[in-house]
């Protein structure tokens, strides 16, 4: 499949979170740079470096399907070649006996490459101070 061209970091981020929701590892990895120095760190997990390690880490996470998640509280720092997005991810982790959510702070770094914007770093950590309200964040907006 030909690589998608993302004209902005926001386009790349939209594709990234849609791929997570769909559980589609191929589309997900299409957002990532092919550079051997890409880095992915999942909450309380080790550092995965390079496309093969990043793909393996996501394959394990998405082995049971896509994630039900909402993204909010976007903070952006950007220059013409790099964009840093910091977001709050709210991920459904349990549905029975009632819905429970995990809250994760994620930093996504996008670089402008010859073929458009690509994800170079995803660093996620538990969002200390965000409580499980047992319902989606009512005051947040979805980026996608």
PDB file of C-alpha atoms in Angstrom:
ATOM      1  CA  UNK A   1       0.000   0.000   0.000  1.00  0.00           C
ATOM      2  CA  UNK A   2       1.420   3.426  -0.869  1.00  0.00           C
ATOM      3  CA  UNK A   3       2.232   5.622   2.086  1.00  0.00           C
ATOM      4  CA  UNK A   4      -0.281   8.333   2.884  1.00  0.00           C
ATOM      5  CA  UNK A   5       0.947  11.892   2.715  1.00  0.00           C
ATOM      6  CA  UNK A   6       0.038  13.956   5.758  1.00  0.00           C
ATOM      7  CA  UNK A   7       0.037  17.653   4.915  1.00  0.00           C
ATOM      8  CA  UNK A   8       0.008  18.753   8.559  1.00  0.00           C
ATOM      9  CA  UNK A   9       0.856  17.319  11.960  1.00  0.00           C
ATOM     10  CA  UNK A  10      -2.872  17.444  12.732  1.00  0.00           C
ATOM     11  CA  UNK A  11      -3.588  15.209   9.717  1.00  0.00           C
ATOM     12  CA  UNK A  12      -0.973  12.731  10.932  1.00  0.00           C
ATOM     13  CA  UNK A  13      -2.372  12.780  14.464  1.00  0.00           C
ATOM     14  CA  UNK A  14      -5.911  12.244  13.212  1.00  0.00           C
ATOM     15  CA  UNK A  15      -4.760   9.184  11.214  1.00  0.00           C
ATOM     16  CA  UNK A  16      -2.778   7.912  14.214  1.00  0.00           C
ATOM     17  CA  UNK A  17      -5.730   7.941  16.610  1.00  0.00           C
ATOM     18  CA  UNK A  18      -8.145   6.595  13.988  1.00  0.00           C
ATOM     19  CA  UNK A  19      -5.763   3.667  13.399  1.00  0.00           C
ATOM     20  CA  UNK A  20      -5.661   3.014  17.167  1.00  0.00           C
ATOM     21  CA  UNK A  21      -9.452   3.029  17.307  1.00  0.00           C
ATOM     22  CA  UNK A  22      -9.633   0.655  14.334  1.00  0.00           C
ATOM     23  CA  UNK A  23      -6.845  -1.568  15.658  1.00  0.00           C
ATOM     24  CA  UNK A  24      -5.131  -1.363  12.257  1.00  0.00           C
ATOM     25  CA  UNK A  25      -1.387  -1.831  12.743  1.00  0.00           C
ATOM     26  CA  UNK A  26      -0.555  -1.212   9.064  1.00  0.00           C
ATOM     27  CA  UNK A  27      -2.306   2.162   8.962  1.00  0.00           C
ATOM     28  CA  UNK A  28      -0.848   2.996  12.373  1.00  0.00           C
ATOM     29  CA  UNK A  29       2.704   2.306  11.215  1.00  0.00           C
ATOM     30  CA  UNK A  30       2.081   4.314   8.046  1.00  0.00           C
ATOM     31  CA  UNK A  31       1.874   7.405  10.282  1.00  0.00           C
ATOM     32  CA  UNK A  32       5.276   6.687  11.824  1.00  0.00           C
ATOM     33  CA  UNK A  33       8.540   7.790  10.276  1.00  0.00           C
ATOM     34  CA  UNK A  34      10.632   4.967   8.846  1.00  0.00           C
ATOM     35  CA  UNK A  35      13.713   6.370  10.584  1.00  0.00           C
ATOM     36  CA  UNK A  36      15.552   3.854  12.764  1.00  0.00           C
ATOM     37  CA  UNK A  37      15.593   6.375  15.628  1.00  0.00           C
ATOM     38  CA  UNK A  38      11.809   6.577  16.218  1.00  0.00           C
ATOM     39  CA  UNK A  39      10.796   5.996  19.834  1.00  0.00           C
ATOM     40  CA  UNK A  40       7.627   4.746  21.497  1.00  0.00           C
ATOM     41  CA  UNK A  41       7.147   4.539  25.257  1.00  0.00           C
ATOM     42  CA  UNK A  42       3.889   3.143  26.621  1.00  0.00           C
ATOM     43  CA  UNK A  43       2.728   3.951  30.185  1.00  0.00           C
ATOM     44  CA  UNK A  44       5.129   2.397  32.705  1.00  0.00           C
ATOM     45  CA  UNK A  45       6.802   0.497  29.868  1.00  0.00           C
ATOM     46  CA  UNK A  46      10.242   0.294  28.305  1.00  0.00           C
ATOM     47  CA  UNK A  47      11.525   2.378  25.416  1.00  0.00           C
ATOM     48  CA  UNK A  48      10.952   0.825  21.964  1.00  0.00           C
ATOM     49  CA  UNK A  49      13.386   2.157  19.336  1.00  0.00           C
ATOM     50  CA  UNK A  50      13.057   1.668  15.589  1.00  0.00           C
ATOM     51  CA  UNK A  51      10.135   0.675  13.367  1.00  0.00           C
ATOM     52  CA  UNK A  52      10.339  -3.067  14.097  1.00  0.00           C
ATOM     53  CA  UNK A  53      10.269  -2.597  17.883  1.00  0.00           C
ATOM     54  CA  UNK A  54       7.506   0.021  17.692  1.00  0.00           C
ATOM     55  CA  UNK A  55       5.394  -2.238  15.441  1.00  0.00           C
ATOM     56  CA  UNK A  56       5.851  -5.196  17.809  1.00  0.00           C
ATOM     57  CA  UNK A  57       4.809  -3.132  20.835  1.00  0.00           C
ATOM     58  CA  UNK A  58       1.631  -1.914  19.118  1.00  0.00           C
ATOM     59  CA  UNK A  59       0.860  -5.376  17.751  1.00  0.00           C
ATOM     60  CA  UNK A  60       0.771  -6.671  21.337  1.00  0.00           C
ATOM     61  CA  UNK A  61      -1.448  -3.821  22.536  1.00  0.00           C
ATOM     62  CA  UNK A  62      -3.858  -4.124  19.602  1.00  0.00           C
ATOM     63  CA  UNK A  63      -3.951  -7.933  19.554  1.00  0.00           C
ATOM     64  CA  UNK A  64      -7.552  -7.907  20.832  1.00  0.00           C
ATOM     65  CA  UNK A  65      -8.742  -5.098  18.583  1.00  0.00           C
ATOM     66  CA  UNK A  66      -8.911  -1.337  18.536  1.00  0.00           C
ATOM     67  CA  UNK A  67      -8.908   0.970  21.515  1.00  0.00           C
ATOM     68  CA  UNK A  68     -11.929   2.946  22.619  1.00  0.00           C
ATOM     69  CA  UNK A  69     -10.360   6.285  23.371  1.00  0.00           C
ATOM     70  CA  UNK A  70     -11.050   9.982  23.408  1.00  0.00           C
ATOM     71  CA  UNK A  71      -8.351  12.614  23.090  1.00  0.00           C
ATOM     72  CA  UNK A  72      -8.574  16.058  24.668  1.00  0.00           C
ATOM     73  CA  UNK A  73      -6.622  18.949  26.176  1.00  0.00           C
ATOM     74  CA  UNK A  74      -4.349  19.436  23.167  1.00  0.00           C
ATOM     75  CA  UNK A  75      -1.283  21.621  23.751  1.00  0.00           C
ATOM     76  CA  UNK A  76       0.897  22.391  20.723  1.00  0.00           C
ATOM     77  CA  UNK A  77       4.421  23.701  20.196  1.00  0.00           C
ATOM     78  CA  UNK A  78       5.368  23.998  16.531  1.00  0.00           C
ATOM     79  CA  UNK A  79       7.907  25.322  14.094  1.00  0.00           C
ATOM     80  CA  UNK A  80       8.090  24.726  10.316  1.00  0.00           C
ATOM     81  CA  UNK A  81       9.763  21.296  10.675  1.00  0.00           C
ATOM     82  CA  UNK A  82       8.619  19.933  14.044  1.00  0.00           C
ATOM     83  CA  UNK A  83       5.385  19.811  16.033  1.00  0.00           C
ATOM     84  CA  UNK A  84       4.997  18.628  19.614  1.00  0.00           C
ATOM     85  CA  UNK A  85       1.477  17.676  20.672  1.00  0.00           C
ATOM     86  CA  UNK A  86       0.649  16.901  24.272  1.00  0.00           C
ATOM     87  CA  UNK A  87      -2.777  15.363  24.870  1.00  0.00           C
ATOM     88  CA  UNK A  88      -4.865  13.637  27.479  1.00  0.00           C
ATOM     89  CA  UNK A  89      -6.023  10.207  26.339  1.00  0.00           C
ATOM     90  CA  UNK A  90      -9.042   8.634  28.004  1.00  0.00           C
ATOM     91  CA  UNK A  91      -9.062   4.899  27.276  1.00  0.00           C
ATOM     92  CA  UNK A  92     -11.892   2.498  28.071  1.00  0.00           C
ATOM     93  CA  UNK A  93     -10.248  -0.392  29.945  1.00  0.00           C
ATOM     94  CA  UNK A  94     -13.235  -2.285  31.319  1.00  0.00           C
ATOM     95  CA  UNK A  95     -16.937  -2.461  30.534  1.00  0.00           C
ATOM     96  CA  UNK A  96     -18.276  -4.952  33.083  1.00  0.00           C
ATOM     97  CA  UNK A  97     -19.695  -4.565  35.631  1.00  0.00           C
ATOM     98  CA  UNK A  98     -19.406  -0.883  34.703  1.00  0.00           C
ATOM     99  CA  UNK A  99     -17.226   1.239  32.450  1.00  0.00           C
ATOM    100  CA  UNK A 100     -13.784   2.167  33.745  1.00  0.00           C
ATOM    101  CA  UNK A 101     -11.281   4.459  32.096  1.00  0.00           C
ATOM    102  CA  UNK A 102      -7.530   4.927  32.209  1.00  0.00           C
ATOM    103  CA  UNK A 103      -6.180   8.438  31.759  1.00  0.00           C
ATOM    104  CA  UNK A 104      -2.874   8.850  29.964  1.00  0.00           C
ATOM    105  CA  UNK A 105      -0.801  11.924  29.160  1.00  0.00           C
ATOM    106  CA  UNK A 106       0.835  11.495  25.768  1.00  0.00           C
ATOM    107  CA  UNK A 107       3.415  13.531  23.920  1.00  0.00           C
ATOM    108  CA  UNK A 108       3.513  13.009  20.157  1.00  0.00           C
ATOM    109  CA  UNK A 109       6.363  14.528  18.164  1.00  0.00           C
ATOM    110  CA  UNK A 110       5.846  14.969  14.418  1.00  0.00           C
ATOM    111  CA  UNK A 111       8.620  15.815  11.963  1.00  0.00           C
ATOM    112  CA  UNK A 112       8.218  17.216   8.486  1.00  0.00           C
ATOM    113  CA  UNK A 113       9.884  14.768   6.122  1.00  0.00           C
ATOM    114  CA  UNK A 114      10.145  14.660   2.330  1.00  0.00           C
ATOM    115  CA  UNK A 115       6.851  12.710   2.173  1.00  0.00           C
ATOM    116  CA  UNK A 116       4.915  14.848   4.644  1.00  0.00           C
ATOM    117  CA  UNK A 117       4.528  14.889   8.403  1.00  0.00           C
ATOM    118  CA  UNK A 118       5.429  11.691  10.293  1.00  0.00           C
ATOM    119  CA  UNK A 119       5.330  10.604  13.911  1.00  0.00           C
ATOM    120  CA  UNK A 120       8.825  10.276  15.402  1.00  0.00           C
ATOM    121  CA  UNK A 121       8.050   9.897  19.116  1.00  0.00           C
ATOM    122  CA  UNK A 122       5.088   8.814  21.228  1.00  0.00           C
ATOM    123  CA  UNK A 123       5.687   8.978  24.970  1.00  0.00           C
ATOM    124  CA  UNK A 124       2.774   8.117  27.243  1.00  0.00           C
ATOM    125  CA  UNK A 125       2.512   8.006  31.012  1.00  0.00           C
ATOM    126  CA  UNK A 126      -0.273   7.614  33.569  1.00  0.00           C
ATOM    127  CA  UNK A 127      -2.103  10.901  34.076  1.00  0.00           C
ATOM    128  CA  UNK A 128      -1.732  11.333  37.809  1.00  0.00           C
ATOM    129  CA  UNK A 129      -4.567  13.420  39.216  1.00  0.00           C
ATOM    130  CA  UNK A 130      -7.165  12.397  36.666  1.00  0.00           C
ATOM    131  CA  UNK A 131      -9.765  10.235  38.285  1.00  0.00           C
ATOM    132  CA  UNK A 132     -11.856   7.530  36.690  1.00  0.00           C
ATOM    133  CA  UNK A 133     -15.243   9.204  36.545  1.00  0.00           C
ATOM    134  CA  UNK A 134     -16.690   5.995  35.081  1.00  0.00           C
ATOM    135  CA  UNK A 135     -17.966   8.010  32.144  1.00  0.00           C
ATOM    136  CA  UNK A 136     -16.317   9.850  29.275  1.00  0.00           C
ATOM    137  CA  UNK A 137     -14.960  13.285  30.071  1.00  0.00           C
ATOM    138  CA  UNK A 138     -17.984  15.488  29.617  1.00  0.00           C
ATOM    139  CA  UNK A 139     -16.121  18.755  29.153  1.00  0.00           C
ATOM    140  CA  UNK A 140     -13.537  17.509  26.679  1.00  0.00           C
ATOM    141  CA  UNK A 141     -13.792  17.630  22.946  1.00  0.00           C
ATOM    142  CA  UNK A 142     -12.631  14.962  20.564  1.00  0.00           C
ATOM    143  CA  UNK A 143      -9.895  16.020  18.236  1.00  0.00           C
ATOM    144  CA  UNK A 144     -11.128  13.634  15.576  1.00  0.00           C
TER     145      UNK A 144
END
